[in-house]
Coordinates of C-alpha atoms in Angstrom, one line a residue:
Chain A
M8 CA 8.8 0.1 -33.1
K9 CA 6.3 1.4 -30.6
Q10 CA 6.3 5.2 -30.4
S11 CA 5.4 5.3 -26.7
I12 CA 5.1 2.8 -23.9
R13 CA 3.6 3.2 -20.4
I14 CA 5.4 1.7 -17.5
A15 CA 3.6 1.6 -14.2
S16 CA 5.0 1.6 -10.7
G17 CA 3.3 -1.1 -8.7
Q18 CA 5.3 -1.3 -5.4
G19 CA 7.9 0.9 -3.9
F20 CA 9.1 -1.4 -1.1
W21 CA 8.3 -4.7 0.6
G22 CA 5.2 -3.8 2.6
D23 CA 3.8 -1.2 0.2
L24 CA 0.1 -0.6 -0.5
L25 CA -1.3 -4.0 -1.6
T26 CA -4.0 -2.6 -3.8
A27 CA -1.7 -0.5 -5.9
P28 CA -0.5 -3.1 -8.5
Y29 CA -4.1 -4.2 -9.1
D30 CA -5.2 -0.6 -9.6
Q31 CA -2.3 0.0 -12.0
V32 CA -3.3 -2.9 -14.3
T33 CA -7.1 -2.2 -14.2
K34 CA -7.7 1.6 -14.0
G35 CA -6.1 2.5 -17.3
P36 CA -3.7 1.4 -20.0
V37 CA -0.2 0.2 -19.2
D38 CA 2.3 -1.9 -21.1
Y39 CA 4.6 -2.8 -18.2
M40 CA 4.5 -2.8 -14.5
M41 CA 7.6 -2.7 -12.3
M42 CA 7.6 -3.6 -8.6
D43 CA 10.5 -2.8 -6.3
Y44 CA 10.7 -4.9 -3.1
L45 CA 14.3 -4.6 -2.0
A46 CA 16.0 -2.3 0.5
E47 CA 19.5 -2.4 1.9
V48 CA 18.7 -4.9 4.6
T49 CA 15.9 -6.8 2.9
M50 CA 18.2 -9.5 1.4
S51 CA 19.5 -10.5 4.8
I52 CA 15.9 -11.0 6.1
M53 CA 15.2 -13.2 3.1
Q54 CA 18.4 -15.2 3.6
K55 CA 17.3 -15.9 7.2
Q56 CA 13.9 -17.1 5.9
R57 CA 15.5 -19.3 3.3
R58 CA 17.8 -20.8 5.9
K59 CA 14.7 -21.9 7.9
D60 CA 12.9 -23.1 4.8
P61 CA 14.7 -23.6 1.5
S62 CA 11.5 -22.9 -0.4
L63 CA 11.4 -19.3 0.9
G64 CA 13.6 -16.2 0.7
Y65 CA 11.5 -14.0 -1.7
A66 CA 8.8 -11.4 -1.2
R67 CA 5.9 -13.7 -0.3
D68 CA 3.3 -11.0 -0.9
L69 CA 4.0 -11.5 -4.6
V70 CA 2.2 -14.9 -4.7
P71 CA -1.4 -13.8 -3.7
L72 CA -0.8 -10.6 -5.6
M73 CA 0.1 -12.4 -8.8
K74 CA -2.9 -14.7 -8.3
R75 CA -5.1 -11.6 -8.4
I76 CA -3.5 -9.9 -11.4
L77 CA -2.3 -12.9 -13.6
P78 CA -5.7 -13.2 -15.4
I79 CA -5.7 -9.5 -16.1
I80 CA -2.1 -9.2 -17.3
T81 CA -2.3 -12.2 -19.5
E82 CA -5.5 -11.0 -21.1
K83 CA -4.1 -7.4 -21.6
N84 CA -0.6 -8.6 -22.3
I85 CA 1.0 -6.4 -19.6
R86 CA 4.5 -7.5 -18.7
V87 CA 5.5 -7.5 -15.1
I88 CA 9.1 -6.9 -13.9
T89 CA 10.1 -7.3 -10.2
N90 CA 13.1 -7.8 -8.0
G91 CA 10.8 -9.5 -5.4
G92 CA 12.7 -12.8 -6.1
G93 CA 15.0 -11.8 -3.4
V94 CA 17.5 -14.5 -2.6
N95 CA 15.4 -17.3 -4.1
P96 CA 14.0 -16.1 -7.5
L97 CA 13.5 -19.7 -8.7
A98 CA 11.3 -20.6 -5.8
C99 CA 9.4 -17.4 -6.4
R100 CA 8.9 -18.4 -10.0
D101 CA 7.7 -21.8 -9.1
A102 CA 5.2 -20.4 -6.6
I103 CA 3.8 -18.2 -9.4
F104 CA 3.7 -21.1 -11.8
E105 CA 1.8 -23.0 -9.2
V106 CA -0.7 -20.2 -8.9
A107 CA -1.0 -19.9 -12.7
K108 CA -1.7 -23.6 -12.9
Q109 CA -4.5 -23.3 -10.3
L110 CA -6.0 -20.4 -12.4
G111 CA -5.8 -22.5 -15.6
I112 CA -3.5 -20.1 -17.3
K113 CA -1.6 -21.8 -20.1
G114 CA 1.7 -20.9 -21.7
L115 CA 2.8 -18.3 -19.2
K116 CA 6.5 -17.5 -19.7
I117 CA 8.5 -16.4 -16.7
G118 CA 12.1 -15.1 -16.9
V119 CA 14.4 -15.3 -14.0
V120 CA 17.7 -13.4 -13.5
L121 CA 20.3 -15.4 -11.5
G122 CA 23.9 -14.9 -10.5
D123 CA 23.6 -11.9 -8.2
D124 CA 23.8 -14.1 -5.0
I125 CA 27.5 -14.6 -4.3
L126 CA 27.3 -15.5 -0.6
S127 CA 28.6 -19.0 -1.3
S128 CA 31.5 -17.8 -3.4
L129 CA 33.1 -15.1 -1.2
D130 CA 36.2 -17.3 -0.5
A131 CA 36.6 -18.2 -4.1
L132 CA 36.3 -14.5 -5.1
A133 CA 39.0 -13.6 -2.5
D134 CA 41.2 -16.3 -4.0
Q135 CA 40.7 -14.6 -7.4
G136 CA 42.0 -11.3 -5.9
I137 CA 38.5 -9.7 -5.3
P138 CA 38.6 -8.7 -1.7
L139 CA 35.1 -7.1 -1.3
D140 CA 36.4 -4.8 1.4
N141 CA 34.0 -2.1 2.7
M142 CA 34.0 0.6 0.0
E143 CA 33.0 3.3 2.5
T144 CA 35.2 2.5 5.5
G145 CA 38.0 0.5 3.9
E146 CA 37.6 -2.2 6.5
K147 CA 38.8 -5.7 5.5
L148 CA 36.1 -8.4 4.8
A149 CA 38.1 -10.9 6.9
G150 CA 37.1 -9.1 10.1
V151 CA 33.4 -9.9 9.6
R152 CA 33.6 -12.8 7.1
D153 CA 32.1 -15.4 9.5
Q154 CA 29.1 -13.2 10.3
M155 CA 28.2 -12.5 6.6
M156 CA 24.5 -13.3 6.1
S157 CA 24.0 -12.1 2.5
A158 CA 26.0 -10.9 -0.4
N159 CA 24.3 -9.7 -3.6
I160 CA 25.6 -8.0 -6.7
Y161 CA 23.4 -5.1 -8.0
F162 CA 22.7 -6.1 -11.6
G163 CA 21.3 -3.4 -14.0
A164 CA 18.7 -3.5 -16.8
W165 CA 20.5 -5.7 -19.3
P166 CA 19.7 -9.2 -17.9
V167 CA 16.0 -8.1 -17.6
V168 CA 16.2 -6.9 -21.3
E169 CA 17.5 -10.4 -22.2
A170 CA 14.5 -12.0 -20.4
L171 CA 12.1 -9.7 -22.2
E172 CA 13.8 -10.5 -25.5
K173 CA 13.2 -14.2 -24.9
G174 CA 9.5 -13.5 -24.5
A175 CA 9.1 -13.5 -20.7
Q176 CA 5.8 -12.0 -19.6
V177 CA 6.9 -11.9 -16.0
V178 CA 10.5 -11.2 -15.1
I179 CA 11.7 -12.1 -11.6
T180 CA 15.1 -11.0 -10.3
G181 CA 17.2 -11.0 -7.2
R182 CA 19.2 -7.8 -6.5
T183 CA 18.5 -5.9 -9.7
T184 CA 18.7 -2.2 -9.2
D185 CA 15.3 -0.4 -8.7
T186 CA 16.1 1.8 -11.7
G187 CA 17.0 -1.1 -14.0
L188 CA 13.4 -2.5 -13.6
T189 CA 12.0 0.6 -15.4
L190 CA 14.9 1.1 -17.8
A191 CA 14.8 -2.4 -19.2
P192 CA 11.5 -2.2 -21.1
M193 CA 12.6 1.0 -22.7
I194 CA 15.8 -0.6 -24.0
H195 CA 13.8 -3.6 -25.1
E196 CA 11.1 -1.7 -27.0
F197 CA 13.2 1.1 -28.4
G198 CA 16.4 -0.8 -29.2
W199 CA 18.6 1.5 -27.2
K200 CA 22.3 0.5 -27.2
P201 CA 24.5 0.1 -24.1
D202 CA 26.4 3.3 -25.0
D203 CA 23.4 5.5 -25.8
W204 CA 24.4 7.1 -22.5
D205 CA 21.9 10.0 -22.6
L206 CA 19.0 7.6 -23.4
I207 CA 20.1 5.1 -20.8
A208 CA 20.4 8.0 -18.3
A209 CA 16.9 9.2 -19.2
G210 CA 15.4 5.7 -18.5
T211 CA 17.4 5.6 -15.3
V212 CA 16.0 8.9 -14.1
A213 CA 12.5 7.6 -14.9
G214 CA 13.3 4.5 -12.8
H215 CA 14.4 6.7 -9.9
I216 CA 11.0 8.5 -10.1
L217 CA 9.0 5.3 -10.1
E218 CA 11.0 3.2 -7.7
C219 CA 9.3 4.5 -4.5
G220 CA 5.8 4.2 -5.7
G221 CA 3.4 6.8 -4.4
Q222 CA 6.2 9.0 -3.1
A223 CA 6.3 10.5 -6.6
S224 CA 2.6 11.0 -6.9
G225 CA 1.7 13.0 -3.8
G226 CA 2.7 10.7 -0.9
N227 CA 5.0 12.1 1.7
F228 CA 4.9 15.5 -0.1
S229 CA 6.3 18.2 2.1
G230 CA 5.0 21.2 0.0
D231 CA 1.3 22.1 0.3
W232 CA 0.4 18.5 1.5
R233 CA -3.2 19.5 2.4
A234 CA -3.8 20.3 -1.3
V235 CA -3.0 16.7 -2.4
P236 CA -6.5 15.2 -3.2
D237 CA -7.8 11.9 -2.1
L238 CA -4.6 10.2 -0.8
A239 CA -6.9 7.3 0.2
H240 CA -7.1 6.3 -3.4
I241 CA -3.6 7.4 -4.5
G242 CA -2.7 6.5 -8.0
F243 CA 0.9 5.3 -8.3
P244 CA 3.1 6.9 -10.9
I245 CA 3.4 5.9 -14.5
A246 CA 6.2 6.7 -16.9
E247 CA 5.2 7.3 -20.5
A248 CA 8.4 6.8 -22.5
K249 CA 9.3 7.7 -26.0
P250 CA 12.2 6.4 -28.2
S251 CA 13.8 9.8 -28.0
G252 CA 14.3 9.4 -24.2
E253 CA 11.6 11.9 -23.4
I254 CA 9.5 10.8 -20.4
V255 CA 6.1 12.0 -19.1
I256 CA 5.3 11.1 -15.5
T257 CA 1.6 10.7 -14.9
K258 CA -1.0 8.5 -13.1
H259 CA -4.3 6.9 -14.1
E260 CA -7.3 9.3 -14.5
G261 CA -9.7 9.3 -11.6
T262 CA -7.2 8.2 -9.0
G263 CA -6.1 10.3 -6.0
G264 CA -2.8 11.9 -5.3
L265 CA -0.9 14.5 -7.4
V266 CA 1.8 14.4 -10.1
S267 CA 3.3 17.9 -10.2
V268 CA 6.7 19.4 -10.9
Q269 CA 7.1 19.7 -7.1
T270 CA 6.2 16.1 -6.3
V271 CA 8.5 14.8 -9.0
K272 CA 11.3 17.1 -7.7
E273 CA 11.0 15.8 -4.2
Q274 CA 11.3 12.2 -5.4
L275 CA 14.3 13.1 -7.7
L276 CA 16.1 14.3 -4.5
Y277 CA 15.2 11.2 -2.5
E278 CA 18.3 9.2 -1.3
I279 CA 20.8 10.7 -3.7
G280 CA 24.4 11.7 -3.1
D281 CA 26.4 13.8 -5.6
P282 CA 23.7 14.7 -8.2
S283 CA 26.1 14.9 -11.1
N284 CA 27.2 11.3 -10.5
Y285 CA 24.2 9.1 -10.0
I286 CA 25.9 5.8 -10.5
T287 CA 24.1 2.6 -11.6
P288 CA 25.4 -0.5 -13.3
D289 CA 24.0 0.9 -16.6
C290 CA 25.3 4.4 -16.7
I291 CA 26.2 7.5 -14.7
A292 CA 23.2 9.9 -14.8
D293 CA 23.6 13.6 -14.3
F294 CA 20.7 14.8 -12.2
T295 CA 21.8 18.4 -12.7
S296 CA 20.8 18.1 -16.4
I297 CA 17.2 17.0 -15.8
Q298 CA 14.5 19.4 -17.1
L299 CA 10.9 19.3 -15.8
A300 CA 7.8 21.0 -17.2
E301 CA 4.1 20.7 -16.4
D302 CA 2.3 19.0 -19.3
G303 CA -1.3 19.3 -18.3
P304 CA -3.0 18.1 -15.1
D305 CA -1.0 15.3 -13.3
R306 CA 1.5 15.2 -16.2
V307 CA 5.1 16.2 -15.9
R308 CA 7.5 16.1 -18.8
V309 CA 11.1 15.0 -18.0
Y310 CA 13.7 15.8 -20.7
G311 CA 17.2 16.9 -21.4
V312 CA 18.8 14.2 -19.3
K313 CA 22.6 13.6 -19.9
G314 CA 24.4 10.5 -19.1
R315 CA 28.0 9.2 -19.1
P316 CA 29.6 5.8 -19.4
A317 CA 29.0 3.2 -16.7
T318 CA 31.9 2.3 -14.5
E319 CA 33.8 -1.0 -14.7
F320 CA 32.4 -2.1 -11.3
Y321 CA 29.3 -3.7 -9.8
K322 CA 28.3 -2.6 -6.4
V323 CA 27.8 -5.5 -4.0
S324 CA 25.4 -5.3 -1.1
M325 CA 26.4 -7.4 1.8
S326 CA 25.1 -7.7 5.3
Y327 CA 26.4 -9.3 8.5
L328 CA 25.2 -10.1 12.0
D329 CA 26.4 -7.4 14.4
G330 CA 24.8 -7.9 17.9
Y331 CA 21.3 -7.2 19.2
T332 CA 18.9 -4.4 20.0
A333 CA 15.7 -4.1 22.0
I334 CA 13.5 -1.1 22.2
G335 CA 10.7 -0.5 24.7
T336 CA 8.2 2.2 25.4
L337 CA 6.0 3.5 28.2
T338 CA 3.5 6.3 28.1
Y339 CA 3.3 9.0 30.8
A340 CA 0.3 11.3 31.2
W341 CA -0.2 14.9 32.4
P342 CA 0.7 16.5 34.7
D343 CA 4.5 16.8 34.4
A344 CA 4.5 14.0 31.8
L345 CA 8.0 14.8 30.5
D346 CA 9.5 15.1 34.0
K347 CA 8.0 11.7 34.9
A348 CA 9.4 10.1 31.7
K349 CA 12.8 11.6 32.4
A350 CA 12.7 10.3 36.0
A351 CA 11.7 6.8 34.8
D352 CA 14.6 6.9 32.4
A353 CA 17.1 7.7 35.2
I354 CA 15.7 5.0 37.4
L355 CA 15.9 2.4 34.7
R356 CA 19.5 3.3 33.8
T357 CA 20.5 3.0 37.5
R358 CA 18.9 -0.5 37.7
L359 CA 20.6 -1.6 34.5
K360 CA 23.9 -0.5 36.0
D361 CA 23.2 -2.2 39.3
I362 CA 22.6 -5.5 37.6
G363 CA 25.8 -5.1 35.7
L364 CA 24.5 -5.3 32.2
S365 CA 26.8 -4.0 29.4
F366 CA 25.7 -2.3 26.3
D367 CA 27.4 -0.5 23.4
E368 CA 24.6 2.1 23.5
I369 CA 21.6 3.1 25.5
R370 CA 19.4 5.7 23.8
T371 CA 16.4 7.5 25.3
E372 CA 14.0 9.6 23.3
F373 CA 10.8 11.2 24.4
V374 CA 8.1 10.7 21.7
G375 CA 5.9 13.7 21.6
H376 CA 8.8 15.9 22.5
N377 CA 12.2 15.2 20.8
S378 CA 12.4 11.8 19.0
C379 CA 12.4 13.4 15.5
H380 CA 14.1 16.8 15.9
G381 CA 16.4 16.2 18.9
P382 CA 18.0 19.3 20.3
L383 CA 16.2 21.6 17.8
V384 CA 12.9 21.4 19.8
G385 CA 13.5 23.7 22.7
E386 CA 11.6 23.6 25.9
P387 CA 8.0 22.3 25.7
G388 CA 5.1 23.4 27.9
D389 CA 3.3 20.9 30.2
L390 CA 2.7 18.2 27.6
N391 CA -0.5 16.1 27.8
E392 CA 1.4 12.9 27.3
V393 CA 4.9 11.7 26.5
V394 CA 6.1 8.3 25.3
L395 CA 9.4 7.2 26.9
R396 CA 11.2 5.2 24.2
I397 CA 14.4 3.5 25.4
G398 CA 16.6 1.2 23.4
V399 CA 19.8 -0.7 24.0
R400 CA 22.3 -2.4 21.6
G401 CA 25.0 -4.9 22.6
N402 CA 26.7 -8.1 21.6
E403 CA 25.3 -10.2 24.4
Y404 CA 21.9 -11.6 23.7
A405 CA 21.3 -12.3 27.4
D406 CA 22.0 -8.8 28.4
V407 CA 19.7 -7.3 25.7
Q408 CA 17.0 -9.8 26.7
R409 CA 17.4 -8.9 30.4
F410 CA 16.9 -5.2 29.6
G411 CA 13.5 -6.2 28.3
M412 CA 12.5 -7.4 31.7
E413 CA 13.3 -4.1 33.4
L414 CA 10.7 -2.0 31.6
A415 CA 7.4 -3.3 33.0
P416 CA 8.4 -3.1 36.7
L417 CA 8.6 0.7 36.2
I418 CA 4.8 0.7 36.1
L419 CA 4.5 -0.2 39.7
T420 CA 7.9 1.0 40.9
G421 CA 8.3 4.3 39.2
P422 CA 6.6 7.7 38.6
P423 CA 2.8 7.7 38.3
A424 CA 0.2 8.0 35.5
V425 CA 2.0 5.5 33.3
T426 CA 0.5 3.1 30.8
G427 CA 1.0 1.6 27.4
F428 CA 2.6 -1.7 28.1
A429 CA 0.2 -3.9 26.2
G430 CA 2.9 -5.3 23.8
G431 CA 4.7 -7.2 26.6
R432 CA 8.5 -7.4 27.1
P433 CA 10.6 -6.0 24.2
K434 CA 12.4 -8.9 22.5
P435 CA 16.0 -8.7 21.2
S436 CA 16.3 -8.4 17.5
E437 CA 19.4 -9.1 15.5
V438 CA 21.3 -6.2 14.1
I439 CA 21.9 -6.7 10.5
A440 CA 24.7 -4.4 9.5
Y441 CA 25.3 -3.2 5.9
W442 CA 28.6 -3.8 4.1
P443 CA 28.8 -2.2 0.6
A444 CA 31.7 -3.3 -1.7
L445 CA 32.7 -3.2 -5.3
M446 CA 33.7 -5.9 -7.7
P447 CA 34.9 -5.8 -11.4
K448 CA 32.1 -6.5 -13.8
S449 CA 34.3 -8.9 -15.7
A450 CA 34.4 -11.3 -12.7
V451 CA 30.7 -12.3 -13.0
K452 CA 28.0 -13.0 -15.6
P453 CA 24.3 -12.8 -14.9
E454 CA 22.3 -15.8 -16.0
V455 CA 18.9 -15.5 -17.5
V456 CA 16.5 -18.4 -17.6
V457 CA 13.1 -18.2 -19.4
E458 CA 10.6 -21.1 -19.1
S459 CA 7.0 -21.5 -19.8
L460 CA 4.3 -23.3 -17.9
Chain B
M12 CA 14.6 40.5 7.3
K13 CA 14.2 37.2 9.2
I14 CA 12.5 34.3 7.3
R15 CA 11.8 30.7 8.1
L16 CA 13.2 28.3 5.5
I17 CA 9.8 26.6 5.4
D18 CA 8.3 29.8 4.0
I19 CA 10.5 29.6 0.8
A20 CA 11.3 25.9 0.5
H21 CA 10.0 22.3 0.6
A22 CA 12.2 19.3 1.3
R23 CA 12.6 15.5 1.3
S24 CA 15.1 13.4 3.2
G25 CA 16.3 9.8 3.1
D26 CA 19.1 7.5 4.2
K27 CA 22.2 5.7 2.9
G28 CA 23.9 3.8 5.6
D29 CA 24.6 6.3 8.5
T30 CA 24.3 9.3 6.1
G31 CA 21.1 11.3 5.7
N32 CA 20.4 13.3 2.5
V33 CA 18.2 16.3 2.6
G34 CA 17.0 17.8 -0.7
V35 CA 15.8 21.5 -0.2
I36 CA 13.8 22.9 -3.0
A37 CA 12.8 26.6 -3.5
L38 CA 9.1 27.0 -3.8
R39 CA 9.7 29.8 -6.3
K40 CA 12.5 30.2 -8.8
E41 CA 13.5 33.7 -7.5
H42 CA 14.1 32.2 -4.0
Y43 CA 16.7 29.6 -5.3
P44 CA 19.5 32.2 -5.2
L45 CA 18.6 32.9 -1.5
L46 CA 19.1 29.2 -0.8
V47 CA 22.5 29.2 -2.5
K48 CA 23.5 32.4 -0.7
Y49 CA 22.2 31.7 2.9
L50 CA 21.9 27.9 3.2
T51 CA 25.6 27.4 3.5
V52 CA 27.4 24.3 4.7
D53 CA 28.4 26.1 7.9
R54 CA 24.9 27.2 8.7
V55 CA 23.5 23.7 8.1
K56 CA 26.3 22.2 10.2
K57 CA 25.5 24.6 13.1
H58 CA 21.7 23.9 12.8
F59 CA 22.3 20.1 13.1
E60 CA 24.8 20.4 15.9
G61 CA 24.5 17.4 18.2
I62 CA 22.4 15.6 15.5
A63 CA 24.7 15.3 12.5
L64 CA 27.9 14.2 14.2
G65 CA 30.0 13.9 11.0
G66 CA 30.6 16.4 8.2
V67 CA 28.1 18.2 5.9
E68 CA 28.3 18.3 2.1
R69 CA 26.3 20.5 -0.2
Y70 CA 25.5 20.1 -3.9
E71 CA 23.7 22.5 -6.2
L72 CA 20.9 21.6 -8.6
P73 CA 19.9 24.9 -10.2
N74 CA 17.7 23.0 -12.8
L75 CA 15.4 21.8 -9.9
W76 CA 15.9 25.1 -7.8
A77 CA 17.3 22.7 -5.2
L78 CA 20.3 22.0 -3.0
N79 CA 21.2 18.5 -1.8
F80 CA 22.8 18.1 1.6
L81 CA 24.6 15.0 2.9
L82 CA 24.6 14.9 6.7
H83 CA 27.1 12.3 7.9
E84 CA 26.8 10.2 11.1
V85 CA 23.3 11.4 11.6
L86 CA 21.3 8.1 11.9
G87 CA 22.7 6.5 15.0
G88 CA 24.7 3.9 13.0
G89 CA 22.0 3.6 10.3
G90 CA 19.9 0.7 9.2
T91 CA 19.0 -1.8 11.8
R92 CA 21.8 -0.8 14.1
S93 CA 20.2 2.6 15.0
L94 CA 18.1 2.9 18.1
K95 CA 16.5 6.1 16.8
N96 CA 12.8 6.4 16.3
D97 CA 13.7 8.0 13.0
A98 CA 16.4 5.5 12.0
Q99 CA 15.9 6.3 8.3
G100 CA 16.1 10.1 8.6
K101 CA 12.6 10.6 7.2
T102 CA 12.1 13.7 9.3
L103 CA 15.5 15.4 8.7
S104 CA 13.6 17.3 6.0
S105 CA 11.3 19.0 8.4
A106 CA 14.1 19.4 10.9
M107 CA 15.9 21.4 8.1
L108 CA 12.8 23.5 7.4
R109 CA 12.7 24.7 11.0
M110 CA 15.8 26.8 10.3
E111 CA 15.5 30.6 10.4
L112 CA 17.6 32.8 8.1
E113 CA 18.5 36.4 8.4
I114 CA 18.6 37.8 4.9
D115 CA 19.6 41.2 3.5
E116 CA 17.0 41.1 0.7
T117 CA 13.3 42.0 1.2
I118 CA 11.0 39.4 -0.2
T119 CA 7.3 38.9 -0.3
L120 CA 6.0 35.7 1.2
K121 CA 2.6 34.3 0.3
G122 CA -0.4 34.5 2.6

């Protein structure tokens, strides 16, 4: 058994820094690299893409990225784990196999985790007595059943472990948890058992630290942010894991950014609820047990993590179509920039009313004044410029589209010193609403397929 | 004495549906008890009046010198439904740090 492995974070979301994965596999030693691509609404975007073209529905960035790093990871034997397969992990695999073929790479083994996509079996599940009602609001699925656009079970680390055990060098999943991508190689290398709850929780905590990429290594740091060196060349975080469950968070030498107790703390607190009950498919981790200590420059030791048994349920992430929004902006310049923007807002609202458009919500914000902190900002002085940002949401596509035509006329028919309309009319975009649900683990079995080129 | 939260804490915020979470972390260990004592659910609720339309929950993480707040109904519906510039609640952290606290203790602030 290896006494230590290094797991690198390569991407924290779909759209993250494209150079980061390459840097992670070239600027120092790593054994594994995990890349998280999925957020709550990402799956529905991918479903939409797959409906238009059955060969799509995954994070397309992965293909050119893998082309760049495949020669390196095969030479260095670095294993890559990613949930970028989205709603079409097999097509993602085939695209990567194609790239490997072009590069003349032989014998590449890719593992795929399947079975999380249950969109086509919602009715069958309902017949089995699994209602998938909204776990937060208690609403019945039947009310939105016809608008459902995606439904994916959050699988944990274990299907990925199976793929690693079958020799996959690259593992592509659909809706596997962000934390599972980091935990899986630890289980695989160190032989942890499903009920080694403290160890599983330690790996899960490491996964939470890695899952947002640079946000653990100095990015978006609210402490002394000016003191974070060279963010232009930020090194993404790396977890050094030991069989005992002790983790060191670090980054490659010579890269920018900062790994400190403070940067790690901020990431630990990112998007959590009750810290004593951090629930994943693999365990319940207790974040109030986590101990941190500086362990040299850009090294933070994470230890003492306690875990409890996993629940009997998988979380299911579903999304449905729920109307349309459009958002437009205009920029007003000094003098009286804020007053002008407010007057323009009033004129626009009157016109919308006169035409008889109906919306569920119209929201106005003044960027440069209150769009972030709302009523906390107090009265400003005479601002140099203000961006009027106005958005509407409604069920009628035509009304939302019509709103978009009312913005530009304000330039010639409203208050003066206005600009910033280069982008054209705001277009309606679909509202993809989120529907979280639970289902018994016993009702589904993940499938793992490992094939070589 | 009157202090600004930003003088004794740093923070990070994020979203889950229409709920925002704000983790507030003491810059120094000795300031964590001040957070526990003065950064109460009621004060935070009042601070975010008109912003967080639902309830406020607070959790303690003494191991990280931190409190975690959940602000409900704060993201204009959340996700893609929200019309807010900050639909993901990324700046709730700095909105929290604007808070001023009147404390009984006398403390030394850096700088």
